[in-house]
Short mmCIF file of C-alpha atoms and ligand atoms in Angstrom, two decimals:
data_model
loop_
_atom_site.label_atom_id
_atom_site.label_comp_id
_atom_site.label_asym_id
_atom_site.label_seq_id
_atom_site.Cartn_x
_atom_site.Cartn_y
_atom_site.Cartn_z
CA UNK A 1 -17.81 25.75 -6.62
CA UNK A 2 -19.41 25.08 -3.28
CA UNK A 3 -16.33 26.33 -1.50
CA UNK A 4 -17.93 28.79 0.88
CA UNK A 5 -20.31 26.17 2.16
CA UNK A 6 -17.69 23.49 2.66
CA UNK A 7 -15.13 25.90 4.15
CA UNK A 8 -17.33 26.07 7.22
CA UNK A 9 -18.16 22.40 7.14
CA UNK A 10 -15.12 21.25 9.08
CA UNK A 11 -16.46 18.32 10.99
CA UNK A 12 -19.04 15.97 9.58
CA UNK A 13 -21.85 14.75 11.78
CA UNK A 14 -21.76 11.21 10.32
CA UNK A 15 -19.15 8.61 10.77
CA UNK A 16 -17.34 7.93 7.54
CA UNK A 17 -16.92 4.18 7.53
CA UNK A 18 -14.68 2.89 4.74
CA UNK A 19 -17.66 1.24 3.08
CA UNK A 20 -19.57 4.52 3.18
CA UNK A 21 -16.65 6.45 1.72
CA UNK A 22 -16.45 3.97 -1.16
CA UNK A 23 -20.18 4.04 -1.82
CA UNK A 24 -20.32 7.84 -1.67
CA UNK A 25 -17.47 8.09 -4.17
CA UNK A 26 -18.91 5.58 -6.65
CA UNK A 27 -22.47 6.92 -6.40
CA UNK A 28 -21.19 10.48 -6.91
CA UNK A 29 -19.41 9.57 -10.13
CA UNK A 30 -22.39 7.52 -11.32
CA UNK A 31 -24.53 10.61 -10.87
CA UNK A 32 -22.03 12.42 -13.05
CA UNK A 33 -22.36 10.03 -15.95
CA UNK A 34 -19.72 7.42 -15.03
CA UNK A 35 -20.32 3.71 -15.51
CA UNK A 36 -19.57 1.82 -12.30
CA UNK A 37 -17.32 -1.17 -13.00
CA UNK A 38 -16.73 -4.11 -10.70
CA UNK A 39 -13.13 -4.20 -9.50
CA UNK A 40 -10.87 -6.63 -11.34
CA UNK A 41 -9.60 -9.65 -9.34
CA UNK A 42 -6.24 -8.96 -7.71
CA UNK A 43 -4.59 -11.44 -10.04
CA UNK A 44 -3.21 -9.32 -12.89
CA UNK A 45 -4.68 -10.22 -16.28
CA UNK A 46 -1.53 -10.44 -18.36
CA UNK A 47 0.99 -11.80 -15.91
CA UNK A 48 0.59 -15.09 -14.14
CA UNK A 49 2.94 -14.25 -11.27
CA UNK A 50 1.76 -10.84 -10.21
CA UNK A 51 -1.06 -8.79 -8.84
CA UNK A 52 -2.80 -5.59 -9.83
CA UNK A 53 -0.62 -2.71 -8.61
CA UNK A 54 -2.71 0.29 -9.71
CA UNK A 55 -6.38 1.01 -10.18
CA UNK A 56 -5.88 1.85 -13.85
CA UNK A 57 -4.13 -1.41 -14.74
CA UNK A 58 -7.26 -3.30 -15.87
CA UNK A 59 -8.21 -0.28 -18.00
CA UNK A 60 -4.92 -0.04 -19.91
CA UNK A 61 -6.35 -1.15 -23.28
CA UNK A 62 -8.94 1.68 -23.11
CA UNK A 63 -6.36 4.28 -22.08
CA UNK A 64 -4.07 3.16 -24.88
CA UNK A 65 -6.90 3.40 -27.37
CA UNK A 66 -6.46 -0.24 -28.39
CA UNK A 67 -9.95 -1.29 -27.20
CA UNK A 68 -13.14 0.77 -27.00
CA UNK A 69 -14.23 1.35 -23.37
CA UNK A 70 -17.76 0.27 -22.30
CA UNK A 71 -18.40 4.01 -21.65
CA UNK A 72 -16.22 7.13 -21.91
CA UNK A 73 -16.61 7.76 -18.14
CA UNK A 74 -15.84 4.97 -15.70
CA UNK A 75 -15.54 4.54 -11.93
CA UNK A 76 -14.47 1.60 -9.79
CA UNK A 77 -13.03 0.40 -6.51
CA UNK A 78 -9.93 -1.67 -7.24
CA UNK A 79 -7.91 -3.81 -4.85
CA UNK A 80 -4.16 -3.50 -5.35
CA UNK A 81 -1.17 -5.34 -3.94
CA UNK A 82 2.46 -4.20 -4.02
CA UNK A 83 5.03 -6.44 -2.38
CA UNK A 84 8.26 -5.20 -3.98
CA UNK A 85 9.07 -3.09 -0.91
CA UNK A 86 7.07 -5.07 1.62
CA UNK A 87 9.72 -4.49 4.31
CA UNK A 88 8.67 -0.83 4.35
CA UNK A 89 5.06 -1.61 5.35
CA UNK A 90 4.13 0.27 8.50
CA UNK A 91 7.32 2.35 8.47
CA UNK A 92 5.05 5.38 8.17
CA UNK A 93 1.31 5.94 8.69
CA UNK A 94 0.34 5.01 5.14
CA UNK A 95 2.65 2.41 3.56
CA UNK A 96 0.63 -0.79 3.06
CA UNK A 97 1.07 -3.87 0.87
CA UNK A 98 -2.59 -4.32 -0.09
CA UNK A 99 -4.83 -1.30 -0.48
CA UNK A 100 -8.05 -0.31 -2.16
CA UNK A 101 -8.10 2.41 -4.74
CA UNK A 102 -11.14 4.38 -5.77
CA UNK A 103 -10.90 5.75 -9.27
CA UNK A 104 -12.76 7.76 -11.86
CA UNK A 105 -11.68 7.79 -15.47
CA UNK A 106 -12.35 9.85 -18.53
CA UNK A 107 -11.37 7.92 -21.64
CA UNK A 108 -10.89 10.72 -24.14
CA UNK A 109 -13.82 12.56 -22.56
CA UNK A 110 -13.34 15.36 -19.99
CA UNK A 111 -9.99 16.95 -19.21
CA UNK A 112 -8.34 19.00 -16.47
CA UNK A 113 -11.19 21.42 -15.84
CA UNK A 114 -13.90 18.87 -15.19
CA UNK A 115 -11.55 16.53 -13.32
CA UNK A 116 -10.81 19.34 -10.84
CA UNK A 117 -14.44 20.48 -10.63
CA UNK A 118 -15.62 16.94 -9.87
CA UNK A 119 -12.88 16.48 -7.26
CA UNK A 120 -13.76 19.74 -5.53
CA UNK A 121 -17.46 18.91 -5.45
CA UNK A 122 -16.87 15.44 -4.02
CA UNK A 123 -14.43 16.72 -1.40
CA UNK A 124 -17.04 19.19 -0.20
CA UNK A 125 -19.45 16.25 0.28
CA UNK A 126 -16.76 14.58 2.38
CA UNK A 127 -16.47 17.83 4.36
CA UNK A 128 -12.75 18.27 3.68
CA UNK A 129 -11.26 21.31 5.40
CA UNK A 130 -10.06 23.50 2.51
CA UNK A 131 -7.52 25.28 4.69
CA UNK A 132 -5.64 22.02 5.04
CA UNK A 133 -5.75 21.05 1.35
CA UNK A 134 -2.47 21.31 -0.58
CA UNK A 135 -1.89 20.56 -4.24
CA UNK A 136 1.19 19.50 -6.16
CA UNK A 137 1.54 19.92 -9.93
CA UNK A 138 4.03 18.95 -12.62
CA UNK A 139 6.81 21.55 -12.63
CA UNK A 140 8.37 20.65 -16.01
CA UNK A 141 11.15 18.30 -17.06
CA UNK A 142 13.75 18.91 -19.76
CA UNK A 143 14.51 15.21 -20.29
CA UNK A 144 10.84 14.61 -21.14
CA UNK A 145 10.82 17.85 -23.08
CA UNK A 146 7.75 19.00 -21.17
CA UNK A 147 7.19 22.49 -19.71
CA UNK A 148 5.43 23.06 -16.34
CA UNK A 149 1.74 22.18 -16.40
CA UNK A 150 0.37 25.73 -16.19
CA UNK A 151 -3.12 24.64 -17.21
CA UNK A 152 -3.63 22.61 -14.07
CA UNK A 153 -2.35 25.45 -11.88
CA UNK A 154 -4.94 27.72 -13.54
CA UNK A 155 -7.70 25.20 -12.77
CA UNK A 156 -6.80 24.98 -9.09
CA UNK A 157 -6.62 28.77 -8.79
CA UNK A 158 -10.00 28.96 -10.49
CA UNK A 159 -11.33 26.48 -7.91
CA UNK A 160 -10.21 28.84 -5.16
CA UNK A 161 -7.03 27.16 -3.91
CA UNK A 162 -4.50 29.92 -3.06
CA UNK A 163 -1.27 29.89 -5.06
CA UNK A 164 0.88 29.37 -1.94
CA UNK A 165 -0.70 25.95 -1.43
CA UNK A 166 -0.04 24.85 -5.02
CA UNK A 167 3.44 23.36 -5.19
CA UNK A 168 5.13 22.50 -8.52
CA UNK A 169 7.39 19.43 -8.27
CA UNK A 170 9.57 17.51 -10.73
CA UNK A 171 8.84 14.47 -12.85
CA UNK A 172 9.85 12.18 -9.98
CA UNK A 173 6.81 13.32 -8.01
CA UNK A 174 4.33 14.48 -10.62
CA UNK A 175 4.82 12.45 -13.75
CA UNK A 176 3.02 9.15 -13.24
CA UNK A 177 4.09 5.98 -14.99
CA UNK A 178 3.30 2.34 -14.29
CA UNK A 179 6.98 1.90 -13.45
CA UNK A 180 7.63 0.54 -16.94
CA UNK A 181 6.27 0.89 -20.46
CA UNK A 182 2.62 1.89 -20.68
CA UNK A 183 0.23 4.83 -20.57
CA UNK A 184 1.58 7.71 -18.47
CA UNK A 185 1.24 11.41 -17.94
CA UNK A 186 1.59 14.54 -15.83
CA UNK A 187 -0.38 14.48 -12.60
CA UNK A 188 -1.67 16.66 -9.82
CA UNK A 189 -1.77 15.28 -6.31
CA UNK A 190 -4.01 16.25 -3.40
CA UNK A 191 -2.63 16.35 0.13
CA UNK A 192 -4.04 17.11 3.55
CA UNK A 193 -1.87 18.83 6.10
CA UNK A 194 -2.36 16.71 9.23
CA UNK A 195 -0.59 19.30 11.34
CA UNK A 196 2.85 19.96 12.75
CA UNK A 197 2.50 17.22 15.35
CA UNK A 198 2.82 14.66 12.51
CA UNK A 199 5.74 16.43 10.86
CA UNK A 200 9.48 16.05 10.69
CA UNK A 201 9.93 19.60 12.00
CA UNK A 202 12.12 20.68 9.08
CA UNK A 203 11.65 24.22 7.81
CA UNK A 204 11.25 23.00 4.24
CA UNK A 205 8.65 20.29 5.08
CA UNK A 206 6.07 20.48 2.27
CA UNK A 207 3.87 18.07 0.30
CA UNK A 208 6.29 15.55 -1.18
CA UNK A 209 8.23 15.29 2.12
CA UNK A 210 8.43 11.70 3.34
CA UNK A 211 7.20 12.36 6.86
CA UNK A 212 3.65 11.83 8.14
CA UNK A 213 2.49 15.45 8.01
CA UNK A 214 1.30 15.92 4.42
CA UNK A 215 -0.77 12.93 3.41
CA UNK A 216 -1.36 12.39 -0.30
CA UNK A 217 -4.82 10.92 -0.70
CA UNK A 218 -5.79 11.48 -4.35
CA UNK A 219 -3.85 11.53 -7.58
CA UNK A 220 -5.33 12.92 -10.79
CA UNK A 221 -3.24 11.72 -13.73
CA UNK A 222 -3.61 13.20 -17.20
CA UNK A 223 -2.80 10.19 -19.33
CA UNK A 224 -1.58 11.66 -22.61
CA UNK A 225 1.53 9.64 -23.46
CA UNK A 226 2.79 6.13 -23.92
CA UNK A 227 6.13 5.35 -22.31
CA UNK A 228 8.40 3.04 -24.32
CA UNK A 229 10.98 0.55 -23.02
CA UNK A 230 13.80 3.07 -23.63
CA UNK A 231 12.00 5.62 -21.42
CA UNK A 232 10.96 7.89 -24.30
CA UNK A 233 7.34 9.07 -24.53
CA UNK A 234 5.02 9.62 -27.49
CA UNK A 235 1.50 11.09 -27.51
CA UNK A 236 -1.44 8.70 -27.25
CA UNK A 237 -4.39 8.99 -29.64
CA UNK A 238 -6.68 9.91 -26.70
CA UNK A 239 -6.21 12.39 -23.86
CA UNK A 240 -7.60 10.69 -20.76
CA UNK A 241 -7.91 11.20 -17.02
CA UNK A 242 -7.03 8.48 -14.51
CA UNK A 243 -7.55 9.20 -10.83
CA UNK A 244 -6.74 7.15 -7.78
CA UNK A 245 -7.93 7.86 -4.25
CA UNK A 246 -6.55 5.61 -1.54
CA UNK A 247 -9.59 4.35 0.37
CA UNK A 248 -7.58 3.59 3.51
CA UNK A 249 -5.92 7.00 3.40
CA UNK A 250 -9.25 8.75 3.01
CA UNK A 251 -10.62 6.73 5.93
CA UNK A 252 -7.58 7.74 8.01
CA UNK A 253 -8.40 11.39 7.34
CA UNK A 254 -12.18 11.25 7.76
CA UNK A 255 -12.05 9.01 10.83
CA UNK A 256 -9.20 10.98 12.42
CA UNK A 257 -7.30 7.71 12.87
CA UNK A 258 -3.62 7.79 13.86
CA UNK A 259 -2.67 5.70 10.84
CA UNK A 260 -4.13 3.72 7.94
CA UNK A 261 -3.62 0.63 10.12
CA UNK A 262 -6.01 2.03 12.73
CA UNK A 263 -9.08 2.69 10.58
CA UNK A 264 -12.36 0.81 10.94
CA UNK A 265 -11.14 -2.00 8.64
CA UNK A 266 -8.30 -2.92 11.02
CA UNK A 267 -9.43 -1.98 14.52
CA UNK A 268 -11.04 -5.33 15.46
CA UNK A 269 -7.96 -7.23 14.23
CA UNK A 270 -5.69 -4.81 16.10
CA UNK A 271 -7.69 -5.44 19.27
CA UNK A 272 -7.45 -9.17 18.80
CA UNK A 273 -3.72 -8.93 18.20
CA UNK A 274 -3.33 -6.84 21.33
CA UNK A 275 -5.10 -9.44 23.41
CA UNK A 276 -2.57 -12.02 22.21
CA UNK A 277 0.53 -10.01 23.07
CA UNK A 278 2.36 -10.83 26.28
CA UNK A 279 1.62 -8.06 28.73
CA UNK A 280 3.90 -5.07 29.11
CA UNK A 281 5.55 -6.41 32.23
CA UNK A 282 6.55 -9.69 30.59
CA UNK A 283 7.89 -8.11 27.46
CA UNK A 284 9.85 -5.38 29.24
CA UNK A 285 11.10 -7.67 31.81
CA UNK A 286 12.47 -9.94 29.60
CA UNK A 287 11.57 -12.38 27.00
CA UNK A 288 10.88 -12.08 23.36
CA UNK A 289 10.72 -15.05 21.04
CA UNK A 290 11.87 -18.40 22.24
CA UNK A 291 12.92 -17.25 25.65
CA UNK A 292 15.51 -14.87 24.24
CA UNK A 293 15.67 -11.27 25.45
CA UNK A 294 13.49 -9.10 23.27
CA UNK A 295 15.51 -6.45 21.47
CA UNK A 296 12.57 -4.58 19.97
CA UNK A 297 12.24 -0.85 20.39
CA UNK A 298 8.72 0.60 20.81
CA UNK A 299 8.74 1.87 17.19
CA UNK A 300 9.70 -1.58 15.96
CA UNK A 301 6.94 -3.17 18.02
CA UNK A 302 4.43 -0.75 16.51
CA UNK A 303 5.68 -1.42 12.98
CA UNK A 304 5.50 -5.17 13.59
CA UNK A 305 1.86 -4.89 14.64
CA UNK A 306 1.08 -2.84 11.57
CA UNK A 307 2.83 -5.42 9.40
CA UNK A 308 0.85 -8.27 10.92
CA UNK A 309 -2.57 -6.73 10.30
CA UNK A 310 -1.49 -5.48 6.87
CA UNK A 311 -0.13 -8.85 5.76
CA UNK A 312 -3.15 -10.76 7.04
CA UNK A 313 -5.51 -8.41 5.24
CA UNK A 314 -3.47 -8.93 2.06
CA UNK A 315 -3.63 -12.70 2.68
CA UNK A 316 -7.39 -12.38 3.11
CA UNK A 317 -7.74 -10.60 -0.26
CA UNK A 318 -5.43 -13.01 -2.08
CA UNK A 319 -6.84 -16.13 -0.42
CA UNK A 320 -10.44 -15.00 -0.89
CA UNK A 321 -9.86 -15.11 -4.64
CA UNK A 322 -8.78 -18.73 -4.42
CA UNK A 323 -4.97 -18.57 -4.26
CA UNK A 324 -3.32 -21.06 -1.89
CA UNK A 325 0.16 -20.77 -0.37
CA UNK A 326 2.74 -22.46 -2.56
CA UNK A 327 6.26 -22.41 -3.93
CA UNK A 328 5.68 -20.41 -7.11
CA UNK A 329 3.84 -17.47 -8.53
CA UNK A 330 1.01 -15.95 -6.53
CA UNK A 331 1.06 -18.81 -4.04
CA UNK A 332 4.62 -17.90 -3.08
CA UNK A 333 3.58 -14.30 -2.44
CA UNK A 334 0.83 -15.52 -0.13
CA UNK A 335 3.26 -17.86 1.65
CA UNK A 336 5.72 -15.05 2.10
CA UNK A 337 3.08 -12.76 3.61
CA UNK A 338 2.04 -15.45 6.09
CA UNK A 339 5.64 -16.25 7.04
CA UNK A 340 6.50 -12.62 7.48
CA UNK A 341 3.49 -12.04 9.73
CA UNK A 342 4.24 -15.21 11.73
CA UNK A 343 7.82 -14.05 12.28
CA UNK A 344 6.72 -10.63 13.44
CA UNK A 345 4.30 -12.27 15.88
CA UNK A 346 7.06 -14.41 17.35
CA UNK A 347 9.35 -11.40 17.69
CA UNK A 348 6.54 -9.71 19.60
CA UNK A 349 6.52 -12.61 22.00
CA UNK A 350 3.55 -14.64 20.70
CA UNK A 351 4.76 -18.21 20.99
CA UNK A 352 1.95 -20.13 19.29
CA UNK A 353 0.29 -19.96 15.86
CA UNK A 354 -2.22 -17.10 15.97
CA UNK A 355 -2.63 -15.58 12.52
CA UNK A 356 -5.82 -17.40 11.59
CA UNK A 357 -7.55 -15.68 14.52
CA UNK A 358 -7.16 -12.32 12.81
CA UNK A 359 -8.99 -13.30 9.63
CA UNK A 360 -12.54 -13.24 10.94
CA UNK A 361 -12.18 -9.82 12.63
CA UNK A 362 -10.72 -8.50 9.36
CA UNK A 363 -13.44 -10.06 7.20
CA UNK A 364 -16.21 -8.78 9.46
CA UNK A 365 -14.76 -5.28 9.50
CA UNK A 366 -14.61 -5.30 5.69
CA UNK A 367 -18.28 -6.29 5.47
CA UNK A 368 -19.60 -5.52 2.01
CA UNK A 369 -16.09 -4.67 0.76
CA UNK A 370 -15.76 -8.45 0.41
CA UNK A 371 -18.28 -10.29 -1.76
CA UNK A 372 -20.66 -12.77 -0.16
CA UNK A 373 -18.76 -15.59 -1.77
CA UNK A 374 -15.51 -14.26 -0.32
CA UNK A 375 -17.07 -13.94 3.13
CA UNK A 376 -18.16 -17.56 2.88
CA UNK A 377 -14.62 -18.64 2.12
CA UNK A 378 -13.23 -17.17 5.35
CA UNK A 379 -13.49 -20.39 7.46
CA UNK A 380 -11.57 -22.21 4.71
CA UNK A 381 -8.94 -19.50 4.74
CA UNK A 382 -8.64 -19.76 8.51
CA UNK A 383 -7.82 -23.43 8.13
CA UNK A 384 -5.38 -22.75 5.31
CA UNK A 385 -3.52 -20.09 7.30
CA UNK A 386 -3.53 -22.28 10.43
CA UNK A 387 -1.85 -25.12 8.55
CA UNK A 388 0.62 -22.88 6.79
CA UNK A 389 1.66 -21.17 10.01
CA UNK A 390 1.88 -24.49 11.83
CA UNK A 391 4.24 -25.85 9.17
CA UNK A 392 6.46 -22.80 9.55
CA UNK A 393 6.80 -23.04 13.35
CA UNK A 394 9.85 -25.28 13.55
CA UNK A 395 11.65 -23.38 10.81
CA UNK A 396 10.89 -20.17 12.63
CA UNK A 397 12.18 -21.39 15.98
CA UNK A 398 15.34 -22.85 14.48
CA UNK A 399 15.93 -19.83 12.24
CA UNK A 400 15.55 -17.29 15.01
CA UNK A 401 17.84 -19.30 17.26
CA UNK A 402 20.46 -19.39 14.54
CA UNK A 403 20.07 -15.66 13.89
CA UNK A 404 20.52 -14.96 17.58
CA UNK A 405 23.76 -16.87 17.61
CA UNK A 406 25.22 -14.93 14.68
CA UNK A 407 28.15 -12.79 15.59
CA UNK A 408 28.85 -10.11 13.03
CA UNK A 409 32.20 -9.65 11.42
CA UNK A 410 33.85 -6.29 11.18
CA UNK A 411 31.66 -3.14 11.21
CA UNK A 412 28.51 -5.10 12.05
CA UNK A 413 28.44 -6.95 8.73
CA UNK A 414 27.06 -10.50 8.63
CA UNK A 415 28.57 -12.85 6.02
CA UNK A 416 26.01 -13.68 3.34
CA UNK A 417 26.88 -17.41 3.48
CA UNK A 418 25.21 -17.60 6.87
CA UNK A 419 21.91 -16.42 5.44
CA UNK A 420 22.30 -18.78 2.54
CA UNK A 421 22.82 -21.67 4.98
CA UNK A 422 19.78 -20.61 6.97
CA UNK A 423 17.75 -20.62 3.78
CA UNK A 424 19.14 -23.83 2.27
CA UNK A 425 19.15 -25.89 5.47
CA UNK A 426 16.17 -24.52 7.33
CA UNK A 427 13.99 -22.90 4.66
CA UNK A 428 14.15 -19.57 6.46
CA UNK A 429 13.68 -16.70 3.95
CA UNK A 430 16.83 -14.64 3.56
CA UNK A 431 15.00 -11.32 3.24
CA UNK A 432 13.24 -11.97 6.53
CA UNK A 433 16.55 -12.84 8.18
CA UNK A 434 18.09 -9.64 6.84
CA UNK A 435 15.21 -7.60 8.24
CA UNK A 436 15.60 -9.11 11.69
CA UNK A 437 19.34 -8.48 11.61
CA UNK A 438 18.77 -4.89 10.45
CA UNK A 439 16.63 -4.40 13.53
CA UNK A 440 19.70 -5.26 15.57
CA UNK A 441 21.73 -2.78 13.53
CA UNK A 442 23.46 -5.49 11.47
CA UNK A 443 24.01 -5.42 7.71
CA UNK A 444 24.21 -8.43 5.42
CA UNK A 445 27.07 -8.84 3.00
CA UNK A 446 24.92 -9.65 -0.06
CA UNK A 447 27.67 -10.42 -2.63
CA UNK A 448 28.74 -13.47 -0.60
CA UNK A 449 25.07 -14.55 -0.37
CA UNK A 450 24.86 -14.34 -4.18
CA UNK A 451 28.10 -16.29 -4.56
CA UNK A 452 26.88 -19.06 -2.25
CA UNK A 453 23.55 -19.24 -4.12
CA UNK A 454 25.36 -19.40 -7.46
CA UNK A 455 27.76 -22.12 -6.27
CA UNK A 456 24.81 -24.14 -4.96
CA UNK A 457 23.07 -23.84 -8.33
CA UNK A 458 26.14 -25.08 -10.18
CA UNK A 459 26.54 -28.05 -7.87
CA UNK A 460 22.86 -29.00 -8.28
CA UNK A 461 23.16 -28.71 -12.05
CA UNK A 462 26.23 -30.92 -12.29
CA UNK A 463 24.58 -33.66 -10.23
N1 LIG B 501 -2.72 5.57 -11.71
C1 LIG B 501 -2.63 6.51 -10.64
C2 LIG B 501 -2.11 5.90 -9.37
O1 LIG B 501 -2.03 4.69 -9.28
C3 LIG B 501 -3.97 7.13 -10.38
O2 LIG B 501 -4.95 6.17 -10.37
O3 LIG B 501 -1.78 6.60 -8.47
#
């Protein structure tokens, strides 16, 4: 491998814009016999309510062997959206709702050796510092009846990675599944050590630790099994490779950005957001949303800003494909993203609708990562977001006022009926309310929320 050359190549003279990273990746795999596919729309093919959550999802029929692929080697940039744990967005330097995943696939073609060789060659083009590269591998799992993946360890050693930076982990970390039935397999993950300054300081901090020090940026999955609804696995007819490199994470690393929310794709929107925030003096001195004292800690303010740019970028992706905010399905996801971002803005002290102003800076920063048609839709999206946010204003004001007046019961627990009322009478989302309360150290008593919801359902039915 070209290790000796790239070992010395620690800083790259060029600026790695996100668009350039994506193009370099796709062109590299094309040169190595991969067919470049257009990314699938975010709307998942087989489920009308959800979005693509992994780069491999559109390729499932090929990986399963149920449809022939257009070529045995494929590469693509795929937009993904995961909103199941949207309240965690921005809680660390990498957790986003929408993200873009670069992938290369071998459908029954090459295996571990070539997957590693290709990865090493591409990383040397990116000028990755080998001293900071760590690898995790599958360490075996008795319940899956699978021994440690010694073959992949041998490949990494062969590529020149020292054994002390190859860490075997359990199935939880290194056996990739879609989260349900489907193609799955052992994986090997690539991490960069960002340095102690980003770490949790614990002696045992290693790749796999939740802190910001070791950043996973590429996952090479060896898809060899099908997982069934009961969790059991059986071999697939083909042995394939499915890799996923987080574009935003790679940009974080190559641009030396403090977080994935501060890369080239977000900086203009961050600047715009900053210009809208009440100045330091005002916010410290006193007033958050609606004239109430602001209770936000600096870390919460930072997370809120990350959430706003993240959610508006997700809204841009979803809206650019033609989805409009609504009550059901994908439209409800879009509505939720807009409402969440609007709420965060108000908590930061922005007292007027502002979200639409972030769309153009986001779209411009994404440049060719959005199609021409999508770029042309941006003014329409601005109008759509403006109207949606406007409609939410009164609910937001009333909801926050009501939340402020809540006095917790014993041990800081808020009765769930209160959140139900807020939702039923004011249309204020309960999850959002719970998040705001959590920020004040208050827990929600969910069983009584469920009971109130159930009782309401029964009353509506009997009417
Ligand atoms: N399917 C794997 C992932 O989503 C690699 O693409 O991480």
